[in-house]
Amino acid sequence: MDYIDYYKTLEITKAATEAEIKKAYRKLARKYHPDLNPNDKEAEKKFKEINEANEVLSNPENRKKYDKYGKDWKHADEFEKAGYDPNQQQQYSRQQKGSQDFSGFGDDFSGSDFSDFFNSMYGGGARNSRSQSKYRGQDFNAELQLDLAAAYTTHKQSLTVNGKNIRITIPAGVENGQIIKIPGHGGPGANGGPNGDLFITFIIENNSDFKREGNNLYADIDLDLYTAILGGEMYVNTFDGKVKIKVPEETQAGTKVKLKGKGFPIYKKENQFGDLYITYKVKTPTKLSQKEKELFKELAKIRNHE
């Protein structure tokens, strides 16, 4: 297995923070996503490499192993048990390179070839033991973008992870930043070991007139002056269609009204919803006719004489 510089793949340095790794992954994943590069084999290959690099570097424990053992990071636990320190071995190899007294390894020994070193230390028995060990596959991480309206209903959606198309059911009420696990859809296990899992982070984009806070929705509603004064009925948009509400006489600007059960569905709780809170914004009429202005003047006189 050739060494792959995951830092170079994500175009970051080894000093990159977790936030910088996440930012770099998002940028490149969007650039090379198969949906944006149909029938582009190079983009598909690059997308797989980016996902592989992110799966390792976004996991602090895996990143630590990778920094220490390179391409053999998956076998870090075995090396630790064997007491093998690659840094010490590389230093020893450099000191002994070219010496006639160095009989432990050939001159072409590479300190970075940890797997060969492990086998040479412990012989075929260690190799056979390792080949019989079962290893769990890597966990995969992916992001899925939804608009708020899509997150309102339970629906199925396909996404591409590591070059494979996966169709999943997205429960209504999923929140921005929420992570769900799809068992067994990660990397394949080795020697009969179980597959890893797929972790999906949802990015919810709000293109609606509603503000979401948990399971509740908030919206500002324009109310004409005449309805505000005289009262009446009006229709309010919700994700579940239009709702008719009654407006009391002399409703003031800034009045808040709760529409029970007209908010967002509660995640994995069937037929349970949050509430919708609306705030009235009374609109002052413009471009009044001369007749309207005269009537308002009459009203003002009546009001002032009371």
PDB file of N, CA and C in Angstrom, residues 62-162:
ATOM      1  N   ASN A  62      -7.656   8.632  15.085  1.00  0.00           N
ATOM      2  CA  ASN A  62      -7.102   8.123  13.832  1.00  0.00           C
ATOM      3  C   ASN A  62      -6.004   9.035  13.311  1.00  0.00           C
ATOM      4  N   ARG A  63      -6.184  10.339  13.489  1.00  0.00           N
ATOM      5  CA  ARG A  63      -5.181  11.289  13.033  1.00  0.00           C
ATOM      6  C   ARG A  63      -3.864  11.089  13.784  1.00  0.00           C
ATOM      7  N   LYS A  64      -3.981  10.849  15.086  1.00  0.00           N
ATOM      8  CA  LYS A  64      -2.786  10.620  15.900  1.00  0.00           C
ATOM      9  C   LYS A  64      -2.026   9.381  15.416  1.00  0.00           C
ATOM     10  N   LYS A  65      -2.782   8.319  15.118  1.00  0.00           N
ATOM     11  CA  LYS A  65      -2.162   7.086  14.627  1.00  0.00           C
ATOM     12  C   LYS A  65      -1.528   7.308  13.260  1.00  0.00           C
ATOM     13  N   TYR A  66      -2.218   8.054  12.397  1.00  0.00           N
ATOM     14  CA  TYR A  66      -1.707   8.316  11.053  1.00  0.00           C
ATOM     15  C   TYR A  66      -0.417   9.130  11.108  1.00  0.00           C
ATOM     16  N   ASP A  67      -0.393  10.140  11.980  1.00  0.00           N
ATOM     17  CA  ASP A  67       0.808  10.970  12.104  1.00  0.00           C
ATOM     18  C   ASP A  67       2.009  10.147  12.562  1.00  0.00           C
ATOM     19  N   LYS A  68       1.748   9.113  13.353  1.00  0.00           N
ATOM     20  CA  LYS A  68       2.846   8.312  13.895  1.00  0.00           C
ATOM     21  C   LYS A  68       3.247   7.157  12.985  1.00  0.00           C
ATOM     22  N   TYR A  69       2.242   6.488  12.371  1.00  0.00           N
ATOM     23  CA  TYR A  69       2.536   5.262  11.620  1.00  0.00           C
ATOM     24  C   TYR A  69       2.290   5.358  10.119  1.00  0.00           C
ATOM     25  N   GLY A  70       1.862   6.522   9.641  1.00  0.00           N
ATOM     26  CA  GLY A  70       1.700   6.686   8.202  1.00  0.00           C
ATOM     27  C   GLY A  70       0.702   5.709   7.608  1.00  0.00           C
ATOM     28  N   LYS A  71       1.066   5.076   6.502  1.00  0.00           N
ATOM     29  CA  LYS A  71       0.150   4.201   5.779  1.00  0.00           C
ATOM     30  C   LYS A  71      -0.275   2.984   6.597  1.00  0.00           C
ATOM     31  N   ASP A  72       0.466   2.633   7.642  1.00  0.00           N
ATOM     32  CA  ASP A  72       0.128   1.475   8.470  1.00  0.00           C
ATOM     33  C   ASP A  72      -0.606   1.876   9.744  1.00  0.00           C
ATOM     34  N   TRP A  73      -1.265   3.038   9.720  1.00  0.00           N
ATOM     35  CA  TRP A  73      -1.908   3.535  10.935  1.00  0.00           C
ATOM     36  C   TRP A  73      -2.996   2.606  11.457  1.00  0.00           C
ATOM     37  N   LYS A  74      -3.597   1.816  10.570  1.00  0.00           N
ATOM     38  CA  LYS A  74      -4.661   0.908  11.010  1.00  0.00           C
ATOM     39  C   LYS A  74      -4.124  -0.182  11.944  1.00  0.00           C
ATOM     40  N   HIS A  75      -2.823  -0.441  11.860  1.00  0.00           N
ATOM     41  CA  HIS A  75      -2.206  -1.477  12.689  1.00  0.00           C
ATOM     42  C   HIS A  75      -1.499  -0.885  13.901  1.00  0.00           C
ATOM     43  N   ALA A  76      -1.861   0.343  14.242  1.00  0.00           N
ATOM     44  CA  ALA A  76      -1.187   1.041  15.342  1.00  0.00           C
ATOM     45  C   ALA A  76      -1.274   0.273  16.650  1.00  0.00           C
ATOM     46  N   ASP A  77      -2.425  -0.327  16.925  1.00  0.00           N
ATOM     47  CA  ASP A  77      -2.588  -1.050  18.187  1.00  0.00           C
ATOM     48  C   ASP A  77      -1.611  -2.219  18.283  1.00  0.00           C
ATOM     49  N   GLU A  78      -1.374  -2.885  17.160  1.00  0.00           N
ATOM     50  CA  GLU A  78      -0.433  -4.017  17.162  1.00  0.00           C
ATOM     51  C   GLU A  78       0.982  -3.536  17.422  1.00  0.00           C
ATOM     52  N   PHE A  79       1.343  -2.395  16.780  1.00  0.00           N
ATOM     53  CA  PHE A  79       2.682  -1.861  16.982  1.00  0.00           C
ATOM     54  C   PHE A  79       2.884  -1.426  18.430  1.00  0.00           C
ATOM     55  N   GLU A  80       1.844  -0.836  19.008  1.00  0.00           N
ATOM     56  CA  GLU A  80       1.947  -0.383  20.390  1.00  0.00           C
ATOM     57  C   GLU A  80       2.173  -1.569  21.332  1.00  0.00           C
ATOM     58  N   LYS A  81       1.414  -2.651  21.090  1.00  0.00           N
ATOM     59  CA  LYS A  81       1.570  -3.847  21.925  1.00  0.00           C
ATOM     60  C   LYS A  81       2.965  -4.431  21.775  1.00  0.00           C
ATOM     61  N   ALA A  82       3.527  -4.331  20.570  1.00  0.00           N
ATOM     62  CA  ALA A  82       4.859  -4.881  20.317  1.00  0.00           C
ATOM     63  C   ALA A  82       5.968  -3.967  20.832  1.00  0.00           C
ATOM     64  N   GLY A  83       5.582  -2.779  21.284  1.00  0.00           N
ATOM     65  CA  GLY A  83       6.570  -1.841  21.797  1.00  0.00           C
ATOM     66  C   GLY A  83       7.386  -1.202  20.707  1.00  0.00           C
ATOM     67  N   TYR A  84       6.819  -1.132  19.492  1.00  0.00           N
ATOM     68  CA  TYR A  84       7.574  -0.604  18.360  1.00  0.00           C
ATOM     69  C   TYR A  84       7.338   0.890  18.203  1.00  0.00           C
ATOM     70  N   ASP A  85       8.417   1.658  18.201  1.00  0.00           N
ATOM     71  CA  ASP A  85       8.355   3.097  18.009  1.00  0.00           C
ATOM     72  C   ASP A  85       9.013   3.425  16.672  1.00  0.00           C
ATOM     73  N   PRO A  86       8.257   3.831  15.661  1.00  0.00           N
ATOM     74  CA  PRO A  86       8.822   4.082  14.342  1.00  0.00           C
ATOM     75  C   PRO A  86       9.854   5.198  14.342  1.00  0.00           C
ATOM     76  N   ASN A  87       9.690   6.173  15.216  1.00  0.00           N
ATOM     77  CA  ASN A  87      10.651   7.279  15.260  1.00  0.00           C
ATOM     78  C   ASN A  87      12.020   6.795  15.726  1.00  0.00           C
ATOM     79  N   GLN A  88      12.023   5.932  16.758  1.00  0.00           N
ATOM     80  CA  GLN A  88      13.293   5.387  17.237  1.00  0.00           C
ATOM     81  C   GLN A  88      13.914   4.491  16.185  1.00  0.00           C
ATOM     82  N   GLN A  89      13.089   3.691  15.495  1.00  0.00           N
ATOM     83  CA  GLN A  89      13.628   2.775  14.503  1.00  0.00           C
ATOM     84  C   GLN A  89      14.230   3.523  13.313  1.00  0.00           C
ATOM     85  N   GLN A  90      13.564   4.635  12.898  1.00  0.00           N
ATOM     86  CA  GLN A  90      14.103   5.409  11.791  1.00  0.00           C
ATOM     87  C   GLN A  90      15.449   6.022  12.169  1.00  0.00           C
ATOM     88  N   GLN A  91      15.533   6.512  13.430  1.00  0.00           N
ATOM     89  CA  GLN A  91      16.792   7.094  13.888  1.00  0.00           C
ATOM     90  C   GLN A  91      17.892   6.032  13.923  1.00  0.00           C
ATOM     91  N   TYR A  92      17.567   4.828  14.419  1.00  0.00           N
ATOM     92  CA  TYR A  92      18.532   3.744  14.495  1.00  0.00           C
ATOM     93  C   TYR A  92      18.975   3.327  13.095  1.00  0.00           C
ATOM     94  N   SER A  93      18.011   3.284  12.176  1.00  0.00           N
ATOM     95  CA  SER A  93      18.325   2.879  10.811  1.00  0.00           C
ATOM     96  C   SER A  93      19.280   3.859  10.161  1.00  0.00           C
ATOM     97  N   ARG A  94      19.067   5.177  10.430  1.00  0.00           N
ATOM     98  CA  ARG A  94      19.948   6.179   9.838  1.00  0.00           C
ATOM     99  C   ARG A  94      21.350   6.086  10.421  1.00  0.00           C
ATOM    100  N   GLN A  95      21.439   5.791  11.724  1.00  0.00           N
ATOM    101  CA  GLN A  95      22.752   5.696  12.366  1.00  0.00           C
ATOM    102  C   GLN A  95      23.549   4.507  11.828  1.00  0.00           C
ATOM    103  N   GLN A  96      22.830   3.411  11.537  1.00  0.00           N
ATOM    104  CA  GLN A  96      23.498   2.182  11.130  1.00  0.00           C
ATOM    105  C   GLN A  96      23.627   2.050   9.621  1.00  0.00           C
ATOM    106  N   LYS A  97      23.026   2.942   8.869  1.00  0.00           N
ATOM    107  CA  LYS A  97      23.031   2.842   7.411  1.00  0.00           C
ATOM    108  C   LYS A  97      24.459   2.785   6.886  1.00  0.00           C
ATOM    109  N   GLY A  98      24.772   1.746   6.102  1.00  0.00           N
ATOM    110  CA  GLY A  98      26.078   1.634   5.475  1.00  0.00           C
ATOM    111  C   GLY A  98      27.134   0.996   6.338  1.00  0.00           C
ATOM    112  N   SER A  99      26.833   0.685   7.604  1.00  0.00           N
ATOM    113  CA  SER A  99      27.824   0.082   8.496  1.00  0.00           C
ATOM    114  C   SER A  99      27.972  -1.409   8.220  1.00  0.00           C
ATOM    115  N   GLN A 100      29.221  -1.929   8.199  1.00  0.00           N
ATOM    116  CA  GLN A 100      29.481  -3.353   7.973  1.00  0.00           C
ATOM    117  C   GLN A 100      29.016  -4.185   9.161  1.00  0.00           C
ATOM    118  N   ASP A 101      28.908  -3.536  10.378  1.00  0.00           N
ATOM    119  CA  ASP A 101      28.510  -4.269  11.567  1.00  0.00           C
ATOM    120  C   ASP A 101      26.997  -4.389  11.682  1.00  0.00           C
ATOM    121  N   PHE A 102      26.238  -3.669  10.818  1.00  0.00           N
ATOM    122  CA  PHE A 102      24.780  -3.689  10.900  1.00  0.00           C
ATOM    123  C   PHE A 102      24.278  -4.940  10.207  1.00  0.00           C
ATOM    124  N   SER A 103      23.900  -5.927  11.006  1.00  0.00           N
ATOM    125  CA  SER A 103      23.486  -7.211  10.445  1.00  0.00           C
ATOM    126  C   SER A 103      21.998  -7.489  10.656  1.00  0.00           C
ATOM    127  N   GLY A 104      21.289  -6.571  11.359  1.00  0.00           N
ATOM    128  CA  GLY A 104      19.886  -6.836  11.654  1.00  0.00           C
ATOM    129  C   GLY A 104      18.999  -6.735  10.429  1.00  0.00           C
ATOM    130  N   PHE A 105      19.300  -5.754   9.542  1.00  0.00           N
ATOM    131  CA  PHE A 105      18.468  -5.522   8.372  1.00  0.00           C
ATOM    132  C   PHE A 105      19.372  -5.147   7.213  1.00  0.00           C
ATOM    133  N   GLY A 106      18.872  -5.286   5.993  1.00  0.00           N
ATOM    134  CA  GLY A 106      19.644  -4.931   4.811  1.00  0.00           C
ATOM    135  C   GLY A 106      19.796  -3.430   4.698  1.00  0.00           C
ATOM    136  N   ASP A 107      20.738  -3.009   3.842  1.00  0.00           N
ATOM    137  CA  ASP A 107      20.969  -1.586   3.664  1.00  0.00           C
ATOM    138  C   ASP A 107      19.790  -0.873   3.045  1.00  0.00           C
ATOM    139  N   ASP A 108      18.926  -1.619   2.359  1.00  0.00           N
ATOM    140  CA  ASP A 108      17.800  -0.969   1.709  1.00  0.00           C
ATOM    141  C   ASP A 108      16.559  -0.968   2.584  1.00  0.00           C
ATOM    142  N   PHE A 109      16.742  -1.233   3.889  1.00  0.00           N
ATOM    143  CA  PHE A 109      15.609  -1.198   4.807  1.00  0.00           C
ATOM    144  C   PHE A 109      15.088   0.235   4.934  1.00  0.00           C
ATOM    145  N   SER A 110      13.772   0.412   4.888  1.00  0.00           N
ATOM    146  CA  SER A 110      13.145   1.724   5.036  1.00  0.00           C
ATOM    147  C   SER A 110      12.386   1.763   6.346  1.00  0.00           C
ATOM    148  N   GLY A 111      12.717   2.729   7.185  1.00  0.00           N
ATOM    149  CA  GLY A 111      12.056   2.834   8.480  1.00  0.00           C
ATOM    150  C   GLY A 111      10.575   3.114   8.359  1.00  0.00           C
ATOM    151  N   SER A 112      10.117   3.587   7.186  1.00  0.00           N
ATOM    152  CA  SER A 112       8.699   3.886   7.027  1.00  0.00           C
ATOM    153  C   SER A 112       7.892   2.658   6.677  1.00  0.00           C
ATOM    154  N   ASP A 113       8.576   1.547   6.357  1.00  0.00           N
ATOM    155  CA  ASP A 113       7.846   0.334   5.973  1.00  0.00           C
ATOM    156  C   ASP A 113       7.541  -0.478   7.221  1.00  0.00           C
ATOM    157  N   PHE A 114       6.580   0.010   7.986  1.00  0.00           N
ATOM    158  CA  PHE A 114       6.325  -0.562   9.301  1.00  0.00           C
ATOM    159  C   PHE A 114       5.825  -1.993   9.231  1.00  0.00           C
ATOM    160  N   SER A 115       5.013  -2.313   8.226  1.00  0.00           N
ATOM    161  CA  SER A 115       4.454  -3.655   8.132  1.00  0.00           C
ATOM    162  C   SER A 115       5.563  -4.682   7.948  1.00  0.00           C
ATOM    163  N   ASP A 116       6.523  -4.387   7.049  1.00  0.00           N
ATOM    164  CA  ASP A 116       7.631  -5.322   6.826  1.00  0.00           C
ATOM    165  C   ASP A 116       8.478  -5.458   8.076  1.00  0.00           C
ATOM    166  N   PHE A 117       8.700  -4.359   8.763  1.00  0.00           N
ATOM    167  CA  PHE A 117       9.495  -4.413   9.986  1.00  0.00           C
ATOM    168  C   PHE A 117       8.807  -5.292  11.028  1.00  0.00           C
ATOM    169  N   PHE A 118       7.504  -5.130  11.164  1.00  0.00           N
ATOM    170  CA  PHE A 118       6.751  -5.920  12.137  1.00  0.00           C
ATOM    171  C   PHE A 118       6.878  -7.409  11.810  1.00  0.00           C
ATOM    172  N   ASN A 119       6.760  -7.754  10.541  1.00  0.00           N
ATOM    173  CA  ASN A 119       6.866  -9.158  10.150  1.00  0.00           C
ATOM    174  C   ASN A 119       8.271  -9.702  10.369  1.00  0.00           C
ATOM    175  N   SER A 120       9.299  -8.873  10.092  1.00  0.00           N
ATOM    176  CA  SER A 120      10.667  -9.350  10.250  1.00  0.00           C
ATOM    177  C   SER A 120      11.011  -9.573  11.715  1.00  0.00           C
ATOM    178  N   MET A 121      10.365  -8.799  12.590  1.00  0.00           N
ATOM    179  CA  MET A 121      10.613  -8.951  14.024  1.00  0.00           C
ATOM    180  C   MET A 121       9.983 -10.224  14.572  1.00  0.00           C
ATOM    181  N   TYR A 122       8.764 -10.503  14.121  1.00  0.00           N
ATOM    182  CA  TYR A 122       8.009 -11.581  14.736  1.00  0.00           C
ATOM    183  C   TYR A 122       7.762 -12.774  13.822  1.00  0.00           C
ATOM    184  N   GLY A 123       8.300 -12.712  12.609  1.00  0.00           N
ATOM    185  CA  GLY A 123       8.245 -13.873  11.739  1.00  0.00           C
ATOM    186  C   GLY A 123       6.870 -14.163  11.210  1.00  0.00           C
ATOM    187  N   GLY A 124       6.775 -15.314  10.537  1.00  0.00           N
ATOM    188  CA  GLY A 124       5.518 -15.688   9.896  1.00  0.00           C
ATOM    189  C   GLY A 124       4.409 -15.885  10.882  1.00  0.00           C
ATOM    190  N   GLY A 125       4.732 -16.275  12.125  1.00  0.00           N
ATOM    191  CA  GLY A 125       3.692 -16.517  13.117  1.00  0.00           C
ATOM    192  C   GLY A 125       2.899 -15.261  13.381  1.00  0.00           C
ATOM    193  N   ALA A 126       3.615 -14.135  13.503  1.00  0.00           N
ATOM    194  CA  ALA A 126       2.923 -12.878  13.732  1.00  0.00           C
ATOM    195  C   ALA A 126       2.088 -12.511  12.529  1.00  0.00           C
ATOM    196  N   ARG A 127       2.651 -12.766  11.318  1.00  0.00           N
ATOM    197  CA  ARG A 127       1.925 -12.443  10.105  1.00  0.00           C
ATOM    198  C   ARG A 127       0.657 -13.272  10.003  1.00  0.00           C
ATOM    199  N   ASN A 128       0.766 -14.552  10.326  1.00  0.00           N
ATOM    200  CA  ASN A 128      -0.409 -15.419  10.241  1.00  0.00           C
ATOM    201  C   ASN A 128      -1.458 -15.028  11.268  1.00  0.00           C
ATOM    202  N   SER A 129      -0.958 -14.667  12.478  1.00  0.00           N
ATOM    203  CA  SER A 129      -1.888 -14.266  13.521  1.00  0.00           C
ATOM    204  C   SER A 129      -2.634 -13.012  13.121  1.00  0.00           C
ATOM    205  N   ARG A 130      -1.882 -12.088  12.491  1.00  0.00           N
ATOM    206  CA  ARG A 130      -2.503 -10.844  12.105  1.00  0.00           C
ATOM    207  C   ARG A 130      -3.493 -11.053  10.971  1.00  0.00           C
ATOM    208  N   SER A 131      -3.147 -11.958  10.053  1.00  0.00           N
ATOM    209  CA  SER A 131      -4.026 -12.188   8.918  1.00  0.00           C
ATOM    210  C   SER A 131      -5.334 -12.830   9.348  1.00  0.00           C
ATOM    211  N   GLN A 132      -5.318 -13.506  10.515  1.00  0.00           N
ATOM    212  CA  GLN A 132      -6.528 -14.147  10.998  1.00  0.00           C
ATOM    213  C   GLN A 132      -7.373 -13.208  11.859  1.00  0.00           C
ATOM    214  N   SER A 133      -6.804 -12.081  12.237  1.00  0.00           N
ATOM    215  CA  SER A 133      -7.544 -11.137  13.073  1.00  0.00           C
ATOM    216  C   SER A 133      -8.602 -10.428  12.239  1.00  0.00           C
ATOM    217  N   LYS A 134      -9.723 -10.187  12.861  1.00  0.00           N
ATOM    218  CA  LYS A 134     -10.805  -9.476  12.186  1.00  0.00           C
ATOM    219  C   LYS A 134     -10.717  -7.984  12.512  1.00  0.00           C
ATOM    220  N   TYR A 135     -10.837  -7.186  11.481  1.00  0.00           N
ATOM    221  CA  TYR A 135     -10.760  -5.745  11.670  1.00  0.00           C
ATOM    222  C   TYR A 135     -12.050  -5.085  11.201  1.00  0.00           C
ATOM    223  N   ARG A 136     -12.541  -4.192  12.019  1.00  0.00           N
ATOM    224  CA  ARG A 136     -13.737  -3.434  11.647  1.00  0.00           C
ATOM    225  C   ARG A 136     -13.379  -2.400  10.599  1.00  0.00           C
ATOM    226  N   GLY A 137     -14.268  -2.190   9.649  1.00  0.00           N
ATOM    227  CA  GLY A 137     -14.020  -1.222   8.582  1.00  0.00           C
ATOM    228  C   GLY A 137     -14.054   0.210   9.096  1.00  0.00           C
ATOM    229  N   GLN A 138     -13.547   1.113   8.280  1.00  0.00           N
ATOM    230  CA  GLN A 138     -13.519   2.525   8.644  1.00  0.00           C
ATOM    231  C   GLN A 138     -14.927   3.107   8.686  1.00  0.00           C
ATOM    232  N   ASP A 139     -15.123   4.063   9.574  1.00  0.00           N
ATOM    233  CA  ASP A 139     -16.360   4.842   9.556  1.00  0.00           C
ATOM    234  C   ASP A 139     -16.234   5.925   8.494  1.00  0.00           C
ATOM    235  N   PHE A 140     -17.316   6.194   7.790  1.00  0.00           N
ATOM    236  CA  PHE A 140     -17.353   7.241   6.796  1.00  0.00           C
ATOM    237  C   PHE A 140     -18.135   8.434   7.342  1.00  0.00           C
ATOM    238  N   ASN A 141     -17.747   9.629   6.911  1.00  0.00           N
ATOM    239  CA  ASN A 141     -18.469  10.847   7.291  1.00  0.00           C
ATOM    240  C   ASN A 141     -18.910  11.571   6.026  1.00  0.00           C
ATOM    241  N   ALA A 142     -20.130  12.051   6.031  1.00  0.00           N
ATOM    242  CA  ALA A 142     -20.653  12.762   4.871  1.00  0.00           C
ATOM    243  C   ALA A 142     -21.567  13.886   5.335  1.00  0.00           C
ATOM    244  N   GLU A 143     -21.756  14.870   4.464  1.00  0.00           N
ATOM    245  CA  GLU A 143     -22.683  15.964   4.739  1.00  0.00           C
ATOM    246  C   GLU A 143     -23.829  15.907   3.732  1.00  0.00           C
ATOM    247  N   LEU A 144     -25.015  16.256   4.195  1.00  0.00           N
ATOM    248  CA  LEU A 144     -26.181  16.268   3.320  1.00  0.00           C
ATOM    249  C   LEU A 144     -26.925  17.576   3.547  1.00  0.00           C
ATOM    250  N   GLN A 145     -27.092  18.342   2.469  1.00  0.00           N
ATOM    251  CA  GLN A 145     -27.767  19.628   2.564  1.00  0.00           C
ATOM    252  C   GLN A 145     -29.243  19.476   2.224  1.00  0.00           C
ATOM    253  N   LEU A 146     -30.081  20.100   3.046  1.00  0.00           N
ATOM    254  CA  LEU A 146     -31.530  20.115   2.835  1.00  0.00           C
ATOM    255  C   LEU A 146     -32.039  21.533   3.050  1.00  0.00           C
ATOM    256  N   ASP A 147     -33.109  21.890   2.345  1.00  0.00           N
ATOM    257  CA  ASP A 147     -33.748  23.146   2.709  1.00  0.00           C
ATOM    258  C   ASP A 147     -34.780  22.850   3.801  1.00  0.00           C
ATOM    259  N   LEU A 148     -35.255  23.892   4.450  1.00  0.00           N
ATOM    260  CA  LEU A 148     -36.119  23.717   5.611  1.00  0.00           C
ATOM    261  C   LEU A 148     -37.416  22.992   5.245  1.00  0.00           C
ATOM    262  N   ALA A 149     -37.930  23.262   4.051  1.00  0.00           N
ATOM    263  CA  ALA A 149     -39.175  22.612   3.626  1.00  0.00           C
ATOM    264  C   ALA A 149     -38.981  21.108   3.484  1.00  0.00           C
ATOM    265  N   ALA A 150     -37.817  20.681   2.977  1.00  0.00           N
ATOM    266  CA  ALA A 150     -37.542  19.248   2.825  1.00  0.00           C
ATOM    267  C   ALA A 150     -37.408  18.578   4.187  1.00  0.00           C
ATOM    268  N   ALA A 151     -36.835  19.304   5.156  1.00  0.00           N
ATOM    269  CA  ALA A 151     -36.659  18.740   6.498  1.00  0.00           C
ATOM    270  C   ALA A 151     -37.987  18.623   7.240  1.00  0.00           C
ATOM    271  N   TYR A 152     -39.044  19.231   6.689  1.00  0.00           N
ATOM    272  CA  TYR A 152     -40.351  19.201   7.354  1.00  0.00           C
ATOM    273  C   TYR A 152     -41.039  17.846   7.200  1.00  0.00           C
ATOM    274  N   THR A 153     -40.724  17.133   6.124  1.00  0.00           N
ATOM    275  CA  THR A 153     -41.411  15.861   5.860  1.00  0.00           C
ATOM    276  C   THR A 153     -40.429  14.687   5.837  1.00  0.00           C
ATOM    277  N   THR A 154     -40.903  13.516   6.217  1.00  0.00           N
ATOM    278  CA  THR A 154     -40.107  12.294   6.077  1.00  0.00           C
ATOM    279  C   THR A 154     -40.048  11.935   4.596  1.00  0.00           C
ATOM    280  N   HIS A 155     -38.845  11.711   4.092  1.00  0.00           N
ATOM    281  CA  HIS A 155     -38.699  11.394   2.673  1.00  0.00           C
ATOM    282  C   HIS A 155     -37.421  10.605   2.444  1.00  0.00           C
ATOM    283  N   LYS A 156     -37.332  10.014   1.273  1.00  0.00           N
ATOM    284  CA  LYS A 156     -36.144   9.250   0.885  1.00  0.00           C
ATOM    285  C   LYS A 156     -35.265  10.114  -0.006  1.00  0.00           C
ATOM    286  N   GLN A 157     -33.956   9.916   0.127  1.00  0.00           N
ATOM    287  CA  GLN A 157     -33.024  10.672  -0.690  1.00  0.00           C
ATOM    288  C   GLN A 157     -31.772   9.843  -0.933  1.00  0.00           C
ATOM    289  N   SER A 158     -31.189  10.018  -2.107  1.00  0.00           N
ATOM    290  CA  SER A 158     -29.963   9.294  -2.460  1.00  0.00           C
ATOM    291  C   SER A 158     -28.766  10.215  -2.303  1.00  0.00           C
ATOM    292  N   LEU A 159     -27.653   9.666  -1.871  1.00  0.00           N
ATOM    293  CA  LEU A 159     -26.413  10.415  -1.804  1.00  0.00           C
ATOM    294  C   LEU A 159     -25.263   9.495  -2.172  1.00  0.00           C
ATOM    295  N   THR A 160     -24.180  10.095  -2.602  1.00  0.00           N
ATOM    296  CA  THR A 160     -23.002   9.340  -3.011  1.00  0.00           C
ATOM    297  C   THR A 160     -21.935   9.448  -1.942  1.00  0.00           C
ATOM    298  N   VAL A 161     -21.496   8.313  -1.418  1.00  0.00           N
ATOM    299  CA  VAL A 161     -20.462   8.266  -0.395  1.00  0.00           C
ATOM    300  C   VAL A 161     -19.374   7.313  -0.859  1.00  0.00           C
ATOM    301  N   ASN A 162     -18.160   7.846  -1.025  1.00  0.00           N
ATOM    302  CA  ASN A 162     -17.025   7.029  -1.457  1.00  0.00           C
ATOM    303  C   ASN A 162     -17.320   6.305  -2.772  1.00  0.00           C
TER     304      ASN A 162
END
